[in-house]
CSV table of C-alpha atoms in Angstrom, one decimal:
chain,number,residue,atom,x,y,z
A,94,UNK,CA,-1.1,-199.2,131.8
A,95,UNK,CA,-3.0,-197.2,134.3
A,96,UNK,CA,1.1,-195.7,135.5
A,97,UNK,CA,3.7,-195.7,132.5
A,98,UNK,CA,7.2,-195.4,133.3
A,99,UNK,CA,8.5,-196.2,137.0
A,100,UNK,CA,7.4,-193.0,138.5
A,101,UNK,CA,5.6,-191.1,136.5
A,102,UNK,CA,1.3,-190.2,137.0
A,103,UNK,CA,-0.7,-189.6,133.5
A,104,UNK,CA,-1.2,-186.3,133.7
A,105,UNK,CA,-4.7,-184.7,132.0
A,106,UNK,CA,-3.0,-181.6,129.8
A,107,UNK,CA,-5.6,-179.0,128.7
A,108,UNK,CA,-5.3,-177.0,125.7
A,109,UNK,CA,-4.0,-178.4,122.7
A,110,UNK,CA,-0.7,-178.5,120.8
A,111,UNK,CA,-1.9,-176.9,117.5
A,112,UNK,CA,-2.5,-174.0,119.6
A,113,UNK,CA,1.2,-173.3,120.6
A,114,UNK,CA,3.1,-171.0,118.4
A,115,UNK,CA,6.3,-171.7,117.1
A,116,UNK,CA,6.7,-168.0,116.3
A,117,UNK,CA,6.8,-164.7,118.4
A,118,UNK,CA,4.3,-162.5,118.6
A,119,UNK,CA,5.9,-159.6,117.3
A,120,UNK,CA,6.9,-161.7,114.0
A,121,UNK,CA,2.8,-163.0,114.4
A,122,UNK,CA,1.5,-159.7,114.1
A,123,UNK,CA,4.0,-158.9,111.1
A,124,UNK,CA,3.0,-161.4,108.7
A,125,UNK,CA,-1.1,-161.0,109.7
A,126,UNK,CA,-0.7,-156.9,108.1
A,127,UNK,CA,1.1,-158.3,104.9
A,128,UNK,CA,-1.3,-161.3,104.9
A,129,UNK,CA,-4.2,-158.5,105.1
A,130,UNK,CA,-2.4,-155.8,103.0
A,131,UNK,CA,-2.1,-159.1,100.2
A,132,UNK,CA,-5.8,-159.9,100.6
A,133,UNK,CA,-6.6,-156.5,99.6
A,134,UNK,CA,-4.5,-156.6,96.8
A,135,UNK,CA,-6.7,-159.6,95.3
A,136,UNK,CA,-9.6,-157.9,96.2
A,137,UNK,CA,-8.6,-154.6,93.7
A,138,UNK,CA,-7.1,-157.2,91.0
A,139,UNK,CA,-10.1,-159.8,91.3
A,140,UNK,CA,-14.0,-160.1,91.9
A,141,UNK,CA,-14.4,-161.3,95.7
A,142,UNK,CA,-15.8,-165.0,93.6
A,143,UNK,CA,-12.7,-165.1,92.1
A,144,UNK,CA,-10.4,-164.5,95.3
A,145,UNK,CA,-12.6,-167.2,96.9
A,146,UNK,CA,-12.2,-169.7,93.9
A,147,UNK,CA,-8.7,-168.7,94.0
A,148,UNK,CA,-7.6,-170.0,97.6
A,149,UNK,CA,-9.7,-172.7,96.9
A,150,UNK,CA,-7.0,-174.3,94.1
A,151,UNK,CA,-3.6,-173.8,95.6
A,152,UNK,CA,-0.9,-174.3,92.2
A,153,UNK,CA,-3.0,-171.9,91.3
A,154,UNK,CA,-2.8,-169.4,94.5
A,155,UNK,CA,1.2,-170.5,94.6
A,156,UNK,CA,1.6,-168.9,90.9
A,157,UNK,CA,-0.2,-165.6,92.2
A,158,UNK,CA,1.7,-165.4,95.0
A,159,UNK,CA,4.7,-165.8,92.9
A,160,UNK,CA,3.9,-162.9,90.2
A,161,UNK,CA,2.8,-160.5,93.3
A,162,UNK,CA,6.7,-160.8,94.1
A,163,UNK,CA,7.0,-158.6,91.3
A,164,UNK,CA,4.3,-156.0,92.3
A,165,UNK,CA,6.3,-156.0,95.3
A,166,UNK,CA,9.2,-155.0,94.1
A,167,UNK,CA,8.6,-152.3,91.4
A,168,UNK,CA,6.8,-150.7,94.9
A,169,UNK,CA,10.1,-150.3,97.1
A,170,UNK,CA,8.8,-153.0,99.1
A,171,UNK,CA,11.4,-155.2,101.1
A,172,UNK,CA,12.3,-158.8,100.4
A,173,UNK,CA,11.5,-159.5,104.2
A,174,UNK,CA,7.9,-159.2,104.1
A,175,UNK,CA,7.9,-160.9,100.6
A,176,UNK,CA,9.2,-164.3,102.7
A,177,UNK,CA,6.9,-163.4,105.6
A,178,UNK,CA,4.5,-163.4,103.2
A,179,UNK,CA,5.0,-166.9,102.1
A,180,UNK,CA,6.0,-168.5,105.2
A,181,UNK,CA,2.4,-167.8,106.6
A,182,UNK,CA,0.7,-168.6,103.8
A,183,UNK,CA,1.8,-171.9,103.4
A,184,UNK,CA,1.1,-171.8,107.5
A,185,UNK,CA,-2.8,-170.6,107.2
A,186,UNK,CA,-2.7,-173.7,104.2
A,187,UNK,CA,-0.6,-176.3,104.2
A,188,UNK,CA,-1.0,-177.9,100.8
A,189,UNK,CA,0.4,-174.6,99.5
A,190,UNK,CA,3.2,-175.5,100.7
A,191,UNK,CA,4.4,-178.7,97.8
A,192,UNK,CA,3.2,-175.3,95.5
A,193,UNK,CA,5.4,-172.7,96.5
A,194,UNK,CA,9.2,-173.5,94.8
A,195,UNK,CA,8.1,-170.8,91.8
A,196,UNK,CA,8.0,-168.4,94.6
A,197,UNK,CA,10.9,-169.6,96.0
A,198,UNK,CA,12.6,-168.7,93.2
A,199,UNK,CA,11.9,-165.6,93.1
A,200,UNK,CA,13.3,-164.8,96.3
A,201,UNK,CA,16.4,-165.9,94.6
A,202,UNK,CA,16.1,-163.5,91.7
A,203,UNK,CA,15.8,-160.8,94.0
A,204,UNK,CA,18.1,-161.7,96.2
A,205,UNK,CA,20.8,-160.9,92.5
A,206,UNK,CA,19.6,-157.9,92.2
A,207,UNK,CA,19.0,-156.5,96.6
A,208,UNK,CA,21.9,-158.2,97.7
A,209,UNK,CA,21.4,-158.6,101.7
A,210,UNK,CA,22.3,-155.7,103.9
A,211,UNK,CA,24.0,-156.0,106.6
A,212,UNK,CA,24.2,-154.3,110.1
A,213,UNK,CA,27.4,-151.1,110.1
A,214,UNK,CA,30.1,-153.1,112.4
A,215,UNK,CA,31.1,-151.2,115.1
A,216,UNK,CA,35.1,-150.9,115.5
A,217,UNK,CA,35.9,-151.2,119.0
A,218,UNK,CA,37.9,-148.2,119.7
A,219,UNK,CA,34.3,-146.3,119.0
A,220,UNK,CA,32.9,-148.4,121.5
A,221,UNK,CA,35.4,-148.0,124.1
A,222,UNK,CA,34.9,-144.0,122.9
A,223,UNK,CA,31.1,-144.3,123.8
A,224,UNK,CA,32.1,-145.8,126.9
A,225,UNK,CA,34.7,-143.4,127.9
A,226,UNK,CA,32.1,-140.1,127.4
A,227,UNK,CA,29.4,-142.2,129.2
A,228,UNK,CA,31.4,-142.6,132.1
A,229,UNK,CA,32.4,-138.8,132.1
A,230,UNK,CA,28.5,-138.2,132.1
A,231,UNK,CA,28.3,-140.6,135.1
A,232,UNK,CA,26.2,-143.2,133.0
A,233,UNK,CA,27.6,-146.0,135.0
A,234,UNK,CA,25.0,-148.5,134.5
A,235,UNK,CA,24.4,-147.5,130.9
A,236,UNK,CA,28.4,-148.4,130.3
A,237,UNK,CA,28.5,-151.4,132.5
A,238,UNK,CA,25.0,-152.8,130.0
A,239,UNK,CA,26.7,-151.2,127.2
A,240,UNK,CA,29.7,-154.1,127.8
A,241,UNK,CA,27.2,-156.8,128.5
A,242,UNK,CA,25.2,-156.3,125.6
A,243,UNK,CA,28.2,-156.0,123.8
A,244,UNK,CA,28.8,-160.0,124.7
A,245,UNK,CA,25.0,-161.2,124.6
A,246,UNK,CA,23.1,-158.5,122.3
A,247,UNK,CA,19.4,-159.2,124.9
A,248,UNK,CA,17.9,-156.7,126.8
A,249,UNK,CA,17.8,-157.7,130.5
A,250,UNK,CA,20.3,-160.7,130.8
A,251,UNK,CA,21.0,-161.2,134.4
A,252,UNK,CA,24.5,-162.4,135.9
A,253,UNK,CA,24.8,-165.9,136.8
A,254,UNK,CA,28.4,-166.3,138.2
A,255,UNK,CA,30.1,-163.2,139.6
A,256,UNK,CA,33.0,-164.2,141.8
A,257,UNK,CA,36.6,-163.0,142.7
A,258,UNK,CA,38.2,-166.0,141.9
A,259,UNK,CA,36.6,-166.3,138.8
A,260,UNK,CA,37.6,-163.1,136.8
A,261,UNK,CA,35.2,-163.7,134.4
A,262,UNK,CA,30.9,-163.4,133.5
A,263,UNK,CA,29.3,-165.6,132.6
A,264,UNK,CA,25.9,-164.1,131.4
A,265,UNK,CA,23.1,-166.4,131.4
A,266,UNK,CA,20.4,-165.8,128.9
A,267,UNK,CA,17.1,-167.1,129.4
A,268,UNK,CA,14.6,-166.5,125.9
A,269,UNK,CA,17.3,-166.3,123.1
A,270,UNK,CA,16.2,-165.7,119.4
A,271,UNK,CA,17.7,-169.1,118.5
A,272,UNK,CA,15.8,-171.3,121.3
A,273,UNK,CA,13.8,-173.1,119.2
A,274,UNK,CA,16.9,-174.2,116.3
A,275,UNK,CA,19.6,-174.6,119.4
A,276,UNK,CA,19.5,-174.5,123.5
A,277,UNK,CA,16.5,-173.0,125.3
A,278,UNK,CA,18.7,-171.2,127.7
A,279,UNK,CA,21.8,-169.7,126.7
A,280,UNK,CA,25.1,-168.3,127.8
A,281,UNK,CA,28.2,-165.7,127.1
A,282,UNK,CA,31.3,-165.4,128.9
A,283,UNK,CA,32.9,-161.9,129.0
A,284,UNK,CA,36.3,-162.3,130.3
A,285,UNK,CA,38.0,-159.0,130.1
A,286,UNK,CA,39.2,-158.0,133.4
A,287,UNK,CA,38.8,-154.6,133.9
A,288,UNK,CA,35.5,-155.1,132.5
A,289,UNK,CA,34.7,-157.3,135.0
A,290,UNK,CA,36.1,-155.5,137.6
A,291,UNK,CA,33.9,-152.7,136.7
A,292,UNK,CA,30.9,-154.4,136.8
A,293,UNK,CA,31.5,-156.0,139.9
A,294,UNK,CA,31.3,-152.4,141.4
A,295,UNK,CA,29.2,-150.8,139.2
A,296,UNK,CA,26.0,-154.3,140.4
A,297,UNK,CA,27.8,-155.0,143.7
A,298,UNK,CA,24.3,-154.0,145.6
A,299,UNK,CA,21.9,-154.6,143.7
A,300,UNK,CA,18.8,-156.3,145.0
A,301,UNK,CA,18.5,-159.5,143.2
A,302,UNK,CA,15.4,-158.9,141.7
A,303,UNK,CA,16.3,-155.8,139.8
A,304,UNK,CA,16.8,-155.5,136.0
A,305,UNK,CA,21.0,-154.9,136.0
A,306,UNK,CA,20.1,-151.4,133.6
A,307,UNK,CA,16.6,-149.4,134.8
A,308,UNK,CA,15.7,-147.9,132.0
A,309,UNK,CA,13.5,-149.1,129.0
A,310,UNK,CA,14.9,-149.7,125.7
A,311,UNK,CA,14.1,-146.5,124.4
A,312,UNK,CA,16.1,-144.7,127.0
A,313,UNK,CA,19.1,-147.3,126.0
A,314,UNK,CA,19.0,-146.0,122.6
A,315,UNK,CA,18.0,-142.3,123.3
A,316,UNK,CA,21.7,-142.3,125.2
A,317,UNK,CA,23.3,-144.1,122.5
A,318,UNK,CA,22.1,-141.3,120.0
A,319,UNK,CA,23.0,-138.9,122.1
A,320,UNK,CA,26.8,-140.4,122.7
A,321,UNK,CA,27.7,-140.9,119.2
A,322,UNK,CA,26.4,-137.0,118.9
A,323,UNK,CA,28.7,-135.8,121.1
A,324,UNK,CA,31.2,-137.7,119.5
A,325,UNK,CA,30.7,-136.7,116.7
A,326,UNK,CA,29.6,-139.2,115.0
A,327,UNK,CA,26.3,-139.1,112.1
A,328,UNK,CA,22.9,-141.1,112.0
A,329,UNK,CA,23.6,-141.3,108.6
A,330,UNK,CA,26.5,-144.0,109.2
A,331,UNK,CA,23.9,-146.7,110.8
A,332,UNK,CA,25.6,-147.3,114.2
A,333,UNK,CA,22.6,-149.1,116.5
A,334,UNK,CA,23.3,-151.5,119.5
A,335,UNK,CA,22.7,-154.1,116.8
A,336,UNK,CA,26.1,-152.7,115.6
A,337,UNK,CA,27.7,-154.6,118.5
A,338,UNK,CA,27.7,-158.2,117.3
A,339,UNK,CA,29.1,-158.0,113.8
A,340,UNK,CA,31.7,-155.4,115.0
A,341,UNK,CA,32.7,-157.6,118.2
A,342,UNK,CA,32.6,-160.7,115.5
A,343,UNK,CA,35.1,-159.1,113.2
A,344,UNK,CA,37.3,-157.4,116.1
A,345,UNK,CA,37.6,-161.2,118.1
A,346,UNK,CA,38.2,-162.1,113.7
A,347,UNK,CA,40.9,-159.8,113.1
A,348,UNK,CA,42.4,-160.7,116.3
A,349,UNK,CA,43.5,-164.2,115.4
A,350,UNK,CA,40.2,-165.9,116.9
A,351,UNK,CA,39.5,-169.0,115.1
A,352,UNK,CA,35.8,-169.2,113.5
A,353,UNK,CA,35.1,-172.1,115.5
A,354,UNK,CA,35.5,-170.5,118.8
A,355,UNK,CA,33.4,-167.5,117.1
A,356,UNK,CA,30.7,-169.3,116.3
A,357,UNK,CA,30.2,-170.8,119.7
A,358,UNK,CA,31.0,-167.6,121.0
A,359,UNK,CA,28.3,-165.9,119.1
A,360,UNK,CA,25.8,-168.9,119.6
A,361,UNK,CA,25.8,-169.6,115.7
A,362,UNK,CA,25.0,-172.9,114.1
A,363,UNK,CA,25.6,-172.8,110.5
A,364,UNK,CA,29.9,-172.1,110.2
A,365,UNK,CA,28.9,-171.3,106.5
A,366,UNK,CA,26.9,-168.5,107.3
A,367,UNK,CA,29.7,-167.0,109.6
A,368,UNK,CA,32.5,-167.6,107.1
A,369,UNK,CA,30.3,-165.7,104.1
A,370,UNK,CA,29.6,-163.1,106.8
A,371,UNK,CA,33.0,-162.3,107.7
A,372,UNK,CA,33.9,-162.4,104.0
A,373,UNK,CA,31.8,-159.8,103.0
A,374,UNK,CA,32.3,-157.3,106.6
A,375,UNK,CA,36.1,-158.4,107.4
A,376,UNK,CA,37.6,-155.5,105.5
A,377,UNK,CA,34.6,-153.0,105.9
A,378,UNK,CA,35.2,-149.8,108.4
A,379,UNK,CA,33.8,-146.3,109.1
A,380,UNK,CA,36.9,-145.1,110.1
A,381,UNK,CA,38.2,-143.8,106.9
A,382,UNK,CA,35.8,-141.9,106.5
A,383,UNK,CA,35.5,-139.6,109.3
A,384,UNK,CA,37.0,-136.5,109.5
A,385,UNK,CA,39.9,-135.7,111.5
A,386,UNK,CA,37.9,-133.8,114.3
A,387,UNK,CA,35.7,-136.8,114.7
A,388,UNK,CA,38.7,-139.1,114.6
A,389,UNK,CA,40.5,-137.0,118.0
A,390,UNK,CA,37.1,-137.2,119.3
A,391,UNK,CA,37.6,-140.9,119.2
A,392,UNK,CA,41.0,-141.8,120.5
A,393,UNK,CA,40.5,-139.0,123.5
A,394,UNK,CA,37.1,-140.7,124.8
A,395,UNK,CA,38.8,-143.9,124.2
A,396,UNK,CA,41.8,-143.2,126.6
A,397,UNK,CA,39.0,-142.0,128.5
A,398,UNK,CA,37.6,-145.4,128.9
A,399,UNK,CA,41.1,-146.9,129.9
A,400,UNK,CA,41.7,-144.6,132.5
A,401,UNK,CA,38.2,-145.2,133.9
A,402,UNK,CA,37.7,-148.6,134.1
A,403,UNK,CA,42.0,-148.4,135.2
A,404,UNK,CA,40.3,-146.5,138.3
């Protein structure tokens, strides 16, 4: 039909569907580097003609990829890099996919001797102490962004609703990492009354097109590290902004929030993955390992956080 559908016109589109990437550009660059390293290893072990022959035989290439895992393991490479190699290889050579079962079995063996290393959860009281120090330093927009980052774990969210009749904030996330596996635009809700009032006072006069945090991600991280140093928390603890998400999940779980509610709040799809994580990490805490002075710093700074928000 010349006009398919009641009100639709046929559109001539440029480009090709095969040109559309389903992974992020940064991931593509990482995969290309890993693939180039693999090819360089092949050329060290084999002649050029043998390498060319190898890439023309998918079953044999799959076995070489399986054996390459052992080389990576012995040289201290990460399991993640090997997973990226397998994903990239089957994209470049689609006929390779049905032959990669032995290679993925090797991934399972690697996981047995090198379990997944979770990010260190940030205890809620440490986050409160960090906000308290930030407010004393007059880093108000850093502190406000910390609340949003804790809720959304995103670089530059935009506020969707801030209304006196509704004592909560909806945070609209336009490009979530899971957009290809779920909703393309997602949101989270911040409903702590004191934090909402603080956000309103901090950002009430910002122009609509201005980011909630004016600095770069590196600047945010430098101030994060500086606050940890003030509190006496060493870098060896591994506390980073990525620690906010697991710390918040564990705090909510310990307060009695249902696992299904946590699944919604964290915008996750796999209940089994969340249950597995909570089983492993709910009893993990950095607090018992801290000395008395550091604990006093945290308690006093956390009380500053509460006093400043009330004020």
